[in-house]
Amino acid sequence: MPATPPTEIPISDLRADLNGKVIAPEDPGYDDARGVFFTGFDRRPAAVVRVADVDDVSRVVNLARDIGAELAVRSGGHSRAGHGTTDGGIVLDLSEMNAVDVDAEGRTAWAQTGVKAGDYTTATGAHGLATGLGDTPTVGVGGITLSGGIGFLVRKNGLTIDDMLGAEVITADGELLEVDDERHPDLFWALRGGGGNFGVAARLRFRLHEIDQVVGGMLMLPATAEVITGFVAAAEEAPEELSAVANVMKAPPMPFVPAEHHGKPVLMALMAYAGNAEAGEQAIAPIRALAAPLADMVKPIRYPEMYEGPEGPRPPLAAGTNMLIDGLADGSAEAILDHLETSTAMMAATQLRVLGGAMARVPDNATAFAHRDAKMMVNVAAMYQDPSDAPEHDAWASSLVAALSDGQSSAYVGFLGDDGEEGVRRAYPPVTVERLTEVKRQYDPGNLFRLNLNIQPAS
Ligand SMILES: Cc1cc2nc3c(=O)[nH]c(=O)nc-3n(C[C@H](O)[C@H](O)[C@H](O)COP(=O)(O)OP(=O)(O)OC[C@H]3O[C@@H](n4cnc5c(N)ncnc54)[C@H](O)[C@@H]3O)c2cc1C
């Protein structure tokens, strides 16, 4: 994304009007405030505004629109393209808007979008209830939900958006809209998978499921081609209660990994069986049986514990992409292992997620996320430090993607980077794009919300 020229931001006016906090370049904490999850994005916003309420959100939206400032909307800051920060523009940072109101009897919750996935899950978990989010506790509920949300409950309950019941959205004209199936249904459809294109979601309302105990945790196996194909086959065969996220990578030098396996290929699977403990053990047994585990931490736990455990160091930059495919073709597992050997990245991983189940039962046209029949998501990533090494890691990722894609090009918007029109074509079928551009024309005709996988307003 090219840097925009610095905009003259009336910082003192902004401060005077605000209930939250403005952090400008000369303020303490600016360097922390401008940074995002991927530490390699070295951008310098004119102001980071930690909004406190919807009035603040409206003020910032109105200001950015009126003065033509580039506007970065940030919940958890995990965008692979660094869309949560900007050079010279304004960051609307929702991290202080992080309340979760649980209606335990009604089985619903309202969440302010700056809350992190782990904190949301802890809050609902206090009532033995859950909404499926992703695999990482620090991802923002705002960003993941608007992308779709593929996590530990995807096969049992569907995507996060399948549990989204409503939203409060501040659109480009600064107005707060109540959005659901009946009020602005077109916008409600677009929010469920269309990303941050249509406004700032301040609060989201979710359905909650009675999920307290799961059989879950991490299982690490030595990665051979047989283990990789066996894992995918077993995950496909498993009951829908089981969802798993497996990374094929080099074993980190963690204390629980036997020293002789450090740096060797492993399949590290995070799994959750949302159901009866005995049935869970049975469902996971075929995966455990693929090889003698190097680490086996899968056991009956409370669901929020899926998000506990040490967080690794934040990566500077990531090359790669994701693809939605029918399955692993012959030779794919070998290609994954060969590429793992040739990567010069700080960390390279191929992530495998078997989908289906409840996610696949929602009609394609019910939400902006339309790739409902995708059988698997594969995520290829190479983490690296030096921006000048990008071509090498991009070429590595492209080579692996070519080997695995089987001619298919669909993708999940949540794991795309700065992919432009090609990304839009991969994330949405043509009929969805057409509908999204029409909703964009209606709610953001000036394309104020453009730091995202950008949908152009219909002309
Ligand atoms: C380590 C890691 C693990 C991940 N794991 C998963 C996973 O398991 N499952 C999954 O589905 N995805 C996963 N993702 C992808 C993630 O869901 C997306 O990158 C998501 O957009 C990040 O949301 P965020 O709020 O943290 O990021 P941000 O950078 O804050 O937001 C990303 C974009 O979303 C939009 N946005 C965010 N909040 C709002 C809002 N309140 N209103 C309007 N627009 C908004 C903006 O366009 C923004 O640029 C992962 C990403 C990372 C880096």
XYZ file of N, CA and C in Angstrom, residues 54-185:
396
model
N -19.220 5.284 21.162
C -19.654 5.461 19.765
C -19.600 6.927 19.335
N -19.758 7.847 20.287
C -19.648 9.267 19.904
C -18.238 9.567 19.415
N -17.266 9.008 20.108
C -15.870 9.186 19.662
C -15.687 8.609 18.258
N -16.258 7.427 18.041
C -16.092 6.785 16.724
C -16.657 7.709 15.640
N -17.864 8.249 15.889
C -18.475 9.160 14.908
C -17.585 10.370 14.661
N -17.046 10.930 15.734
C -16.199 12.126 15.584
C -14.997 11.827 14.690
N -14.367 10.701 14.940
C -13.155 10.377 14.175
C -13.522 10.104 12.714
N -14.614 9.390 12.508
C -15.053 9.098 11.129
C -15.361 10.410 10.401
N -16.088 11.303 11.067
C -16.443 12.581 10.428
C -15.196 13.395 10.103
N -14.265 13.416 11.060
C -13.047 14.199 10.833
C -12.237 13.630 9.664
N -12.017 12.339 9.689
C -11.203 11.716 8.625
C -11.847 11.982 7.269
N -13.160 11.848 7.211
C -13.877 12.082 5.929
C -13.737 13.546 5.507
N -13.948 14.465 6.461
C -13.964 15.888 6.093
C -12.604 16.402 5.658
N -11.520 15.897 6.280
C -10.204 16.432 5.906
C -9.472 15.510 4.935
N -10.106 14.405 4.572
C -9.481 13.507 3.587
C -8.298 12.726 4.138
N -8.306 12.454 5.456
C -7.211 11.675 6.045
C -7.416 10.187 5.777
N -6.328 9.478 5.595
C -6.435 8.020 5.485
C -6.829 7.476 6.858
N -7.808 6.589 6.879
C -8.351 6.091 8.153
C -8.071 4.601 8.296
N -7.329 4.259 9.353
C -7.087 2.840 9.661
C -7.967 2.467 10.850
N -8.811 1.460 10.672
C -9.680 1.002 11.767
C -9.043 -0.245 12.364
N -8.789 -0.177 13.661
C -8.067 -1.284 14.307
C -8.831 -1.830 15.501
N -9.006 -3.150 15.512
C -9.537 -3.802 16.726
C -8.393 -4.495 17.453
N -7.883 -5.596 16.871
C -6.778 -6.325 17.511
C -5.444 -6.139 16.801
N -5.440 -5.505 15.638
C -4.181 -5.177 14.954
C -3.510 -6.336 14.238
N -4.246 -7.420 13.924
C -3.597 -8.603 13.338
C -3.634 -8.653 11.812
N -4.090 -7.608 11.164
C -4.136 -7.632 9.698
C -2.758 -7.976 9.124
N -2.726 -8.930 8.208
C -1.450 -9.331 7.598
C -0.875 -8.223 6.744
N -1.738 -7.320 6.273
C -1.278 -6.223 5.422
C -0.934 -4.989 6.256
N -1.013 -5.080 7.569
C -0.746 -3.917 8.415
C -1.814 -2.843 8.259
N -3.041 -3.259 7.947
C -4.103 -2.280 7.717
C -4.535 -1.564 8.998
N -4.037 -2.002 10.133
C -4.385 -1.345 11.400
C -3.499 -0.154 11.711
N -2.652 0.244 10.774
C -1.855 1.451 10.988
C -1.699 2.165 9.649
N -1.210 3.396 9.667
C -1.172 4.209 8.453
C -0.017 5.197 8.524
N 0.480 5.595 7.367
C 1.490 6.658 7.305
C 0.784 7.981 7.099
N 0.788 8.817 8.113
C 0.243 10.167 7.958
C -1.245 10.298 8.221
N -1.959 9.196 8.358
C -3.406 9.261 8.556
C -3.790 9.111 10.026
N -5.036 8.698 10.247
C -5.558 8.531 11.612
C -5.827 7.050 11.863
N -5.383 6.565 13.025
C -5.758 5.212 13.454
C -6.924 5.338 14.422
N -8.027 4.682 14.104
C -9.159 4.608 15.019
C -8.990 3.281 15.770
N -8.503 3.401 16.996
C -8.108 2.215 17.767
C -9.228 1.881 18.765
N -9.831 0.697 18.577
C -10.988 0.312 19.404
C -10.595 -0.479 20.652
N -9.292 -0.583 20.946
C -8.878 -1.526 21.987
C -9.454 -1.214 23.373
N -9.823 0.061 23.604
C -10.418 0.386 24.913
C -11.925 0.129 24.932
N -12.486 -0.117 23.792
C -13.917 -0.486 23.738
C -13.968 -2.007 23.705
N -13.910 -2.590 24.899
C -13.703 -4.039 24.969
C -14.645 -4.732 25.953
N -15.815 -4.133 26.173
C -16.765 -4.722 27.126
C -17.528 -5.882 26.481
N -17.863 -6.855 27.308
C -18.696 -7.985 26.858
C -19.878 -8.085 27.821
N -21.089 -7.981 27.287
C -22.300 -8.113 28.119
C -22.973 -9.419 27.777
N -22.966 -10.316 28.747
C -23.517 -11.651 28.498
C -24.939 -11.734 29.035
N -25.849 -12.188 28.187
C -27.207 -12.520 28.628
C -27.245 -14.051 28.679
N -26.886 -14.581 29.863
C -26.697 -16.035 29.965
C -28.005 -16.776 29.711
N -29.103 -16.207 30.195
C -30.390 -16.883 29.984
C -30.813 -16.869 28.526
N -30.609 -15.714 27.903
C -31.004 -15.572 26.493
C -29.998 -16.189 25.539
N -28.853 -16.646 26.067
C -27.800 -17.257 25.232
C -27.308 -16.313 24.143
N -27.106 -15.043 24.538
C -26.538 -14.072 23.601
C -25.537 -13.193 24.343
N -24.692 -12.520 23.591
C -23.763 -11.558 24.186
C -23.566 -10.403 23.217
N -23.457 -9.197 23.781
C -23.026 -8.031 23.004
C -21.548 -7.829 23.314
N -20.743 -7.691 22.298
C -19.310 -7.455 22.515
C -18.897 -6.175 21.812
N -18.221 -5.291 22.543
C -17.567 -4.185 21.851
C -16.407 -4.794 21.056
N -16.157 -4.227 19.880
C -15.297 -4.949 18.926
C -13.809 -4.887 19.250
N -13.412 -4.042 20.229
C -11.993 -4.007 20.588
C -11.599 -5.143 21.516
N -12.580 -5.948 21.924
C -12.240 -7.063 22.826
C -11.484 -8.128 22.024
N -10.537 -8.775 22.692
C -9.746 -9.823 22.035
C -10.493 -11.161 22.153
N -10.201 -12.055 21.218
C -10.896 -13.354 21.180
C -10.785 -14.082 22.517
N -9.592 -14.061 23.116
C -9.384 -14.772 24.380
C -10.201 -14.163 25.507
N -10.263 -12.832 25.551
C -11.000 -12.169 26.634
C -12.510 -12.369 26.472
N -12.978 -12.331 25.217
C -14.396 -12.610 24.972
C -14.729 -14.017 25.467
N -13.863 -14.961 25.140
C -14.123 -16.363 25.487
C -14.077 -16.577 27.002
N -13.195 -15.843 27.675
C -13.158 -15.933 29.141
C -14.469 -15.390 29.723
N -14.943 -14.270 29.163
C -16.161 -13.645 29.701
C -17.376 -14.551 29.497
N -17.511 -15.130 28.326
C -18.672 -15.998 28.094
C -18.475 -17.340 28.795
N -17.207 -17.773 28.870
C -16.884 -19.049 29.519
C -17.245 -19.045 30.998
N -17.284 -17.865 31.613
C -17.672 -17.784 33.028
C -19.098 -18.304 33.217
N -19.887 -18.332 32.126
C -21.264 -18.848 32.180
C -21.364 -20.222 31.508
N -20.225 -20.824 31.182
C -20.243 -22.113 30.484
C -20.741 -21.980 29.051
N -20.570 -20.804 28.459
C -21.094 -20.527 27.116
C -19.959 -20.075 26.195
N -20.144 -20.264 24.893
C -19.073 -19.885 23.956
C -19.633 -19.516 22.588
N -18.890 -18.639 21.910
C -19.065 -18.384 20.475
C -17.724 -18.743 19.848
N -17.736 -19.453 18.733
C -16.474 -19.829 18.089
C -15.791 -18.627 17.482
N -14.507 -18.445 17.788
C -13.709 -17.389 17.157
C -12.547 -18.086 16.463
N -11.318 -17.563 16.578
C -10.210 -18.200 15.859
C -9.330 -19.019 16.776
N -8.058 -19.162 16.417
C -7.145 -19.991 17.210
C -6.208 -19.158 18.082
N -6.346 -17.821 18.024
C -5.354 -16.964 18.685
C -6.044 -15.976 19.614
N -5.647 -15.944 20.902
C -6.382 -15.121 21.871
C -6.300 -13.625 21.614
N -5.217 -13.143 20.983
C -5.042 -11.688 20.853
C -5.685 -11.101 19.602
N -6.252 -11.932 18.734
C -6.943 -11.397 17.549
C -8.186 -10.622 18.009
N -8.461 -9.504 17.333
C -9.605 -8.679 17.708
C -10.923 -9.299 17.245
N -11.943 -9.195 18.099
C -13.268 -9.713 17.721
C -13.806 -8.951 16.499
N -13.465 -7.656 16.390
C -13.919 -6.882 15.231
C -13.395 -7.444 13.928
N -12.090 -7.572 13.827
C -11.483 -8.006 12.562
C -11.845 -9.426 12.192
N -11.808 -10.327 13.162
C -12.065 -11.733 12.815
C -13.526 -11.929 12.413
N -14.433 -11.265 13.119
C -15.846 -11.496 12.796
C -16.178 -10.956 11.410
N -15.714 -9.765 11.090
C -16.059 -9.198 9.786
C -15.428 -10.010 8.653
N -14.346 -10.754 8.966
C -13.746 -11.627 7.943
C -14.557 -12.910 7.750
N -15.172 -13.386 8.795
C -15.904 -14.664 8.739
C -15.721 -15.401 10.056
N -14.451 -15.731 10.371
C -14.149 -16.366 11.646
C -14.144 -17.879 11.582
N -12.946 -18.432 11.441
C -12.786 -19.892 11.312
C -11.959 -20.366 12.501
N -12.572 -21.153 13.381
C -11.845 -21.513 14.591
C -12.141 -22.898 15.106
N -12.016 -23.038 16.419
C -12.090 -24.354 17.070
C -13.493 -24.958 17.075
N -14.500 -24.161 16.681
C -15.871 -24.698 16.678
C -16.469 -24.654 15.274
N -15.605 -24.495 14.250
C -16.141 -24.236 12.905
C -16.967 -25.399 12.374
N -16.570 -26.615 12.654
C -17.324 -27.753 12.115
C -18.589 -27.993 12.941
N -18.509 -27.698 14.221
C -19.691 -27.922 15.062
C -20.741 -26.825 14.904
N -20.283 -25.558 14.940
C -21.246 -24.447 14.952
C -21.163 -23.528 13.749
N -20.196 -23.711 12.885
C -20.047 -22.837 11.720
C -19.044 -21.726 11.975
N -19.077 -20.725 11.098
C -18.182 -19.574 11.221
C -18.678 -18.660 12.350
N -17.806 -17.749 12.771
C -18.234 -16.766 13.775
C -19.465 -16.001 13.278
N -19.451 -15.641 11.990
C -20.597 -14.868 11.459
C -21.895 -15.657 11.491
N -21.801 -16.970 11.568
C -23.040 -17.750 11.630
C -23.696 -17.609 12.999
N -22.944 -17.096 13.953
C -23.482 -16.797 15.283
C -23.661 -15.299 15.506
N -23.478 -14.516 14.448
C -23.631 -13.061 14.604
C -25.090 -12.711 14.378
N -25.684 -12.041 15.379
C -27.124 -11.763 15.328
C -27.432 -10.307 15.004
N -26.455 -9.450 15.212
C -26.703 -8.034 14.952
C -25.435 -7.230 15.157
N -25.513 -5.939 14.805
C -24.331 -5.081 14.920
C -24.758 -3.640 15.093
N -23.889 -2.877 15.728
C -24.031 -1.417 15.736
C -22.874 -0.883 14.913
N -23.200 -0.158 13.865
C -22.187 0.247 12.890
C -22.232 1.751 12.674
N -21.065 2.362 12.691
C -20.980 3.787 12.332
C -20.518 3.843 10.888
N -21.381 4.360 10.027
C -21.074 4.365 8.594
C -20.302 5.635 8.228
N -19.955 5.775 6.954
C -19.059 6.851 6.511
C -19.644 8.240 6.753
N -20.965 8.322 6.907
C -21.552 9.640 7.200
C -21.594 9.930 8.698
N -20.970 9.060 9.494
C -20.878 9.284 10.937
C -22.106 8.829 11.705
N -23.091 8.247 11.010
C -24.342 7.816 11.676
C -24.191 6.428 12.282
N -24.851 6.258 13.430
C -24.873 4.942 14.072
C -26.097 4.171 13.586
N -25.870 3.011 13.006
C -26.983 2.182 12.523
C -27.090 0.904 13.344
N -28.324 0.542 13.658
C -28.605 -0.765 14.259
C -28.868 -1.710 13.096
N -28.119 -2.787 13.059
C -28.146 -3.634 11.866
C -28.434 -5.075 12.265
N -29.398 -5.676 11.608
C -29.649 -7.114 11.802
C -30.448 -7.632 10.622
N -31.031 -8.790 10.786
C -31.778 -9.414 9.687
C -32.895 -8.525 9.145
N -33.440 -7.672 10.024
C -34.585 -6.856 9.616
C -34.249 -5.410 9.346
N -33.238 -4.893 10.056
C -32.858 -3.488 9.863
C -31.580 -3.452 9.039
N -31.609 -2.841 7.891
C -30.467 -2.797 6.960
C -29.943 -4.206 6.654
N -30.835 -5.100 6.217
C -30.413 -6.489 5.995
C -29.292 -6.623 4.950
